[in-house]
Short mmCIF file of C-alpha atoms in Angstrom, two decimals:
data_model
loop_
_atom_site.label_atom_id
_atom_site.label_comp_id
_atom_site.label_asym_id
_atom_site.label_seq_id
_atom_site.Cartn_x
_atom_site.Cartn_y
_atom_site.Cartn_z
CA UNK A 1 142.93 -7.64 -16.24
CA UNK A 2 140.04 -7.56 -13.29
CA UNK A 3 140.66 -4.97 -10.95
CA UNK A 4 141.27 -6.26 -7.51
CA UNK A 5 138.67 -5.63 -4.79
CA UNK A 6 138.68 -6.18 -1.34
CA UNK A 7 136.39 -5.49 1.91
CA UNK A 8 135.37 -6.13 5.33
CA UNK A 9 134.47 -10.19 6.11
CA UNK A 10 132.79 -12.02 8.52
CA UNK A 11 133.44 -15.73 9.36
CA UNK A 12 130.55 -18.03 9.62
CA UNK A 13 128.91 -18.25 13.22
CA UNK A 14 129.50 -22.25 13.17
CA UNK A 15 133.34 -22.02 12.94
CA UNK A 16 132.85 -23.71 8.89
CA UNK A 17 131.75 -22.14 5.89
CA UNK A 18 129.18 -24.10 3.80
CA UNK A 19 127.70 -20.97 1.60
CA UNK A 20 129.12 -17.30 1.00
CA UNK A 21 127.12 -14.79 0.88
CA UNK A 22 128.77 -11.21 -1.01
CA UNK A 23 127.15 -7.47 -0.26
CA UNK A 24 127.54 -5.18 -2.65
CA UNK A 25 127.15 -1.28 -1.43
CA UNK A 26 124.95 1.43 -2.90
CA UNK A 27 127.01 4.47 -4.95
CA UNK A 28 129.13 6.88 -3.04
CA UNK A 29 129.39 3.97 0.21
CA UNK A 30 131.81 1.27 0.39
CA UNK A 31 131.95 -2.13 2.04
CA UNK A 32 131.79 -1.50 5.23
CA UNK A 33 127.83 0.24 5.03
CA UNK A 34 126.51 -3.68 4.71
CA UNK A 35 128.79 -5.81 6.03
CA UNK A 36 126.43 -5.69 9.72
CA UNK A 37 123.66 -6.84 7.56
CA UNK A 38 125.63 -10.36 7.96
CA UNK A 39 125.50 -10.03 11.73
CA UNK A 40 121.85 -9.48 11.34
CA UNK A 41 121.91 -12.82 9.29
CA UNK A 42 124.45 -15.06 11.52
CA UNK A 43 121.44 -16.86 13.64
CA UNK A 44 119.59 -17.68 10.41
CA UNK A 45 122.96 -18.45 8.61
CA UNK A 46 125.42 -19.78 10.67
CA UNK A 47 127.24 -21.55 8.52
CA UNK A 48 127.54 -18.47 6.01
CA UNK A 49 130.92 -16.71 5.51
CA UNK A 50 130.56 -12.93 4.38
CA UNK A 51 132.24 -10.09 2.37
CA UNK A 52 131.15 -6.82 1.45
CA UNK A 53 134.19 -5.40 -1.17
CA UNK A 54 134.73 -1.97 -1.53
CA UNK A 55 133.53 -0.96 -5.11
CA UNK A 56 136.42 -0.71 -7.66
CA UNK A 57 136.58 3.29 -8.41
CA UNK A 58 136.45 6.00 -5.67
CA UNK A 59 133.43 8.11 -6.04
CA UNK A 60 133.44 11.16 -7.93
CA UNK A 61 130.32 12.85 -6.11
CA UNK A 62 131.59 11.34 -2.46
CA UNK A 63 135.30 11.61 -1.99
CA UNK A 64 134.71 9.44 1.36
CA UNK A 65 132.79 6.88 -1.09
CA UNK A 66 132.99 4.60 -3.75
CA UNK A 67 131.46 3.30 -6.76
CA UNK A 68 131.09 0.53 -9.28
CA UNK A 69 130.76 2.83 -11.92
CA UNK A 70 130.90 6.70 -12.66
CA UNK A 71 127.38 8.12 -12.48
CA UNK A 72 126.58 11.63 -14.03
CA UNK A 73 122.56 11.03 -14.12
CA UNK A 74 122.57 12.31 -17.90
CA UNK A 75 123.32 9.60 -19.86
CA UNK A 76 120.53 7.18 -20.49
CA UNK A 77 123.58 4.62 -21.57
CA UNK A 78 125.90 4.70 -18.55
CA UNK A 79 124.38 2.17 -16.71
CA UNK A 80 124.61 -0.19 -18.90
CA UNK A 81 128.12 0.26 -19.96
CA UNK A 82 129.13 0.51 -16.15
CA UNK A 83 127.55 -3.31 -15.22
CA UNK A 84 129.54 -4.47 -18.24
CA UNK A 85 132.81 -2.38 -17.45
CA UNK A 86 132.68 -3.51 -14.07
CA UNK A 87 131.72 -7.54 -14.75
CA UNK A 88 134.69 -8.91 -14.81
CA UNK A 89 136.20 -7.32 -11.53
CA UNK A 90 133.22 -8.57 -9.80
CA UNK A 91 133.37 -12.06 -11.47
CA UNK A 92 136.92 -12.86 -10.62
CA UNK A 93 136.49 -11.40 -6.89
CA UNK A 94 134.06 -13.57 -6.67
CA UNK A 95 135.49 -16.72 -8.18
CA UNK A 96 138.35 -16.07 -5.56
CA UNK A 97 136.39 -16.08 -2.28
CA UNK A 98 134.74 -19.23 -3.30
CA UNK A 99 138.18 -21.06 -3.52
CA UNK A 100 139.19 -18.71 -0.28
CA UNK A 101 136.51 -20.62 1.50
CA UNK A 102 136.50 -23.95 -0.71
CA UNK A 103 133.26 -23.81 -2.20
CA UNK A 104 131.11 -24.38 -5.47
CA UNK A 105 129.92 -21.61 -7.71
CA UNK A 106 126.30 -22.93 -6.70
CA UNK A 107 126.84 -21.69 -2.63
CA UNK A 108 126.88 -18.35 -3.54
CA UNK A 109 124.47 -15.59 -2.46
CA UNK A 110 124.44 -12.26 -3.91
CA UNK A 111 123.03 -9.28 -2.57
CA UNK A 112 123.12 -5.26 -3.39
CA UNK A 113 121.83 -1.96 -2.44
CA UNK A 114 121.17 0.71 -4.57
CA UNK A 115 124.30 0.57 -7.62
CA UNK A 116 124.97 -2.84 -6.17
CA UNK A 117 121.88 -4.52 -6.58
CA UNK A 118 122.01 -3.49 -10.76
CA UNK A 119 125.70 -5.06 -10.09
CA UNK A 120 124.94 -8.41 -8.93
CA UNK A 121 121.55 -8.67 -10.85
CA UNK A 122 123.73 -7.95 -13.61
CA UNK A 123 126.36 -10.26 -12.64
CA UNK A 124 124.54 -13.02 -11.00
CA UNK A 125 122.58 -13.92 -13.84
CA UNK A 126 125.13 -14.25 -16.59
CA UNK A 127 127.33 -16.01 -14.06
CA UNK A 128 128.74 -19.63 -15.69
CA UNK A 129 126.99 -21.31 -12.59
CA UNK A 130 124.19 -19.34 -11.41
CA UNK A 131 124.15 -18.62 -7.99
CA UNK A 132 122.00 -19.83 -5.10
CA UNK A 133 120.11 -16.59 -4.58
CA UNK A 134 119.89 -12.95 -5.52
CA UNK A 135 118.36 -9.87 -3.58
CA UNK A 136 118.30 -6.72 -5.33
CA UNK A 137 117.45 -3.80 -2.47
CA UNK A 138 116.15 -0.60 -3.74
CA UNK A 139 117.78 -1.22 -7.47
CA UNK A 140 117.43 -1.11 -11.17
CA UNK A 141 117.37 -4.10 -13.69
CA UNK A 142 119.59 -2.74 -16.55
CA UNK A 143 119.47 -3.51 -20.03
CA UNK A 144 116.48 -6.28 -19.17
CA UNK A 145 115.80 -6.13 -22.81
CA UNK A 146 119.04 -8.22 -23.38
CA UNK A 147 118.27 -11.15 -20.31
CA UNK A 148 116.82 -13.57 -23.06
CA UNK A 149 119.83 -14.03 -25.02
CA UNK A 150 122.10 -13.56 -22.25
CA UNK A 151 121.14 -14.81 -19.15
CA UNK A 152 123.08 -18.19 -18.32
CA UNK A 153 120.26 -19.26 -16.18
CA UNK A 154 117.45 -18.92 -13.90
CA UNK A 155 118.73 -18.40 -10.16
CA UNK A 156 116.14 -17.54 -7.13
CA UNK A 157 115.95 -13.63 -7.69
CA UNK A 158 114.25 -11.44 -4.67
CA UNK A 159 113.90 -7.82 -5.26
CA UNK A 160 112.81 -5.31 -2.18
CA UNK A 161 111.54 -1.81 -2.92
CA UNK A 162 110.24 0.99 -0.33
CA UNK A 163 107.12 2.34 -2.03
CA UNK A 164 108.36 5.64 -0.46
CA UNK A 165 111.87 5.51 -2.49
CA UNK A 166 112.86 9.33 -4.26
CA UNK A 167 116.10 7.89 -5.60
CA UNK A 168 115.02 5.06 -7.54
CA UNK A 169 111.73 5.07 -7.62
CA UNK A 170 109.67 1.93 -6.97
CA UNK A 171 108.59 2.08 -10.65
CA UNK A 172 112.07 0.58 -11.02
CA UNK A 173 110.74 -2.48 -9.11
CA UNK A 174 107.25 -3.50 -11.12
CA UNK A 175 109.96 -2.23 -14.69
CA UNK A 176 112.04 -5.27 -13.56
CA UNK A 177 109.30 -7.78 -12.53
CA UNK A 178 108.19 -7.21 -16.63
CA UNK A 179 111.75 -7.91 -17.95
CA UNK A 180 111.93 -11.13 -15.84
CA UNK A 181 108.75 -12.24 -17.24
CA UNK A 182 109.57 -11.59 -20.72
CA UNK A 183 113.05 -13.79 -20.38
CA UNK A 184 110.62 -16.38 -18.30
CA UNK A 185 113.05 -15.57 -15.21
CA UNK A 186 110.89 -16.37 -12.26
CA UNK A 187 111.00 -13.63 -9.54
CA UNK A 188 109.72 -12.73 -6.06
CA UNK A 189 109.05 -9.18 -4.80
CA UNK A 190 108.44 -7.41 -1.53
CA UNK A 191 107.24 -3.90 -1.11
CA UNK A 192 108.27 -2.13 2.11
CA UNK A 193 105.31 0.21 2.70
CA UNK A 194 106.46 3.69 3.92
CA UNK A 195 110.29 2.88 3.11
CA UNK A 196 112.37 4.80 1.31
CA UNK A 197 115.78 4.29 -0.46
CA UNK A 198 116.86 1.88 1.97
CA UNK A 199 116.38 -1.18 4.07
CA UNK A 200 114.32 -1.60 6.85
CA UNK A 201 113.54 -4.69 9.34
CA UNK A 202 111.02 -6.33 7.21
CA UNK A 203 113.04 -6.27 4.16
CA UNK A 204 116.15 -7.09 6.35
CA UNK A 205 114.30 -10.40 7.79
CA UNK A 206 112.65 -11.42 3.82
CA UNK A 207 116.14 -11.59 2.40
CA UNK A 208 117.72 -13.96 5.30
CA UNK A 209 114.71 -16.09 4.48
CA UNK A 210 114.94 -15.87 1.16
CA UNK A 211 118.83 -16.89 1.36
CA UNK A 212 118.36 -19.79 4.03
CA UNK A 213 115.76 -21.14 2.04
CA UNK A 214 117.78 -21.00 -1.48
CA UNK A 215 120.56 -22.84 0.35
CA UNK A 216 119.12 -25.52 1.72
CA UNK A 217 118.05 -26.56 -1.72
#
């Protein structure tokens, strides 16, 4: 059974929700650390409704926090068995806001920081209906060398890196751009020069664009 998740929302600016977008916090943060990046977003998106859920597991480094997986930074293979572990919490959360709000699979945004960018990359592209857009801020692609035979399709993907990042280096970024290629995943990228592990206003203002572009297809 999917474990239940839950977070701060914001209802769309126009009174009517015609997309969702979902934030999905970095590890050892919860829900509420992103949810003002859809205030940020409200004049470009005003008919977006948006949740950031509080990751499933409380954190084990940051009682405060939480995560979307345990992270001990010693095992090369946790990553990839915590995007799998956690899949089908995230799927069926989001599956339910979409009938919450009455909406396809196909006007849904994803976005994550940190652990929640290698969540809804993860996620988002083995999704039944891809979504509208992706932005992965200041994350990892994991287990890229299994996209070919798994990825359910080819959804607008936007990654954002601060060349300045000491907690997942921006290596990470240019690692990811060659597993896209290799599955023939088209990809955009931005580099935020002097940034480090987090987001700043240029990166902030890309990824509304990027979103309000993606759903006006």
């Amino acid at each position: 059974m999917p474990r239940p998740l839950d977070g701060p929302r914001l209802q769309p600016a126009s009174g009517q929700a015609r997309a969702l977008v979902v934030f999905m916090h970095g590890y050892g943060a919860d829900g509420n650390d992103l949810i003002d990046l859809g205030r940020s977003w409200q004049e470009l998106l005003p008919d977006a409704a948006f949740v950031s859920p509080h990751a499933p597991e409380p954190c084990g480094m940051s009682p405060m926090g939480r995560q979307w997986w345990e992270l001990t930074f010693r095992d090369p293979g946790e990553r990839w068995r915590g995007v799998n572990q956690v899949h089908a919490d995230v799927d069926a959360f989001l599956d339910a806001e979409l009938v919450r709000h009455g909406l396809g699979p196909d006007r849904l945004a994803l976005v994550g920081f940190s652990q929640g960018a290698m969540t809804a990359l993860h996620v988002g592209l083995r999704r039944r209906v891809p979504p509208a857009a992706i932005i992965g801020y200041s994350g990892h692609l994991v287990g890229g060398e299994h996209l070919k035979e798994q990825a359910t399709g080819k959804p607008p993907i936007l990654l954002v890196h601060g060349d300045q990042d000491n907690v997942i280096p921006v290596d990470a970024l240019f690692d990811a751009m060659a597993s896209f290629s290799k599955a023939e995943i088209p990809c955009q990228w931005h580099l935020s020069v002097g940034v480090g592990h987090g987001i700043d206003p240029d990166g902030l203002r890309h990824g509304g664009e990027f979103i309000a572009q993606n759903l006006r297809r």
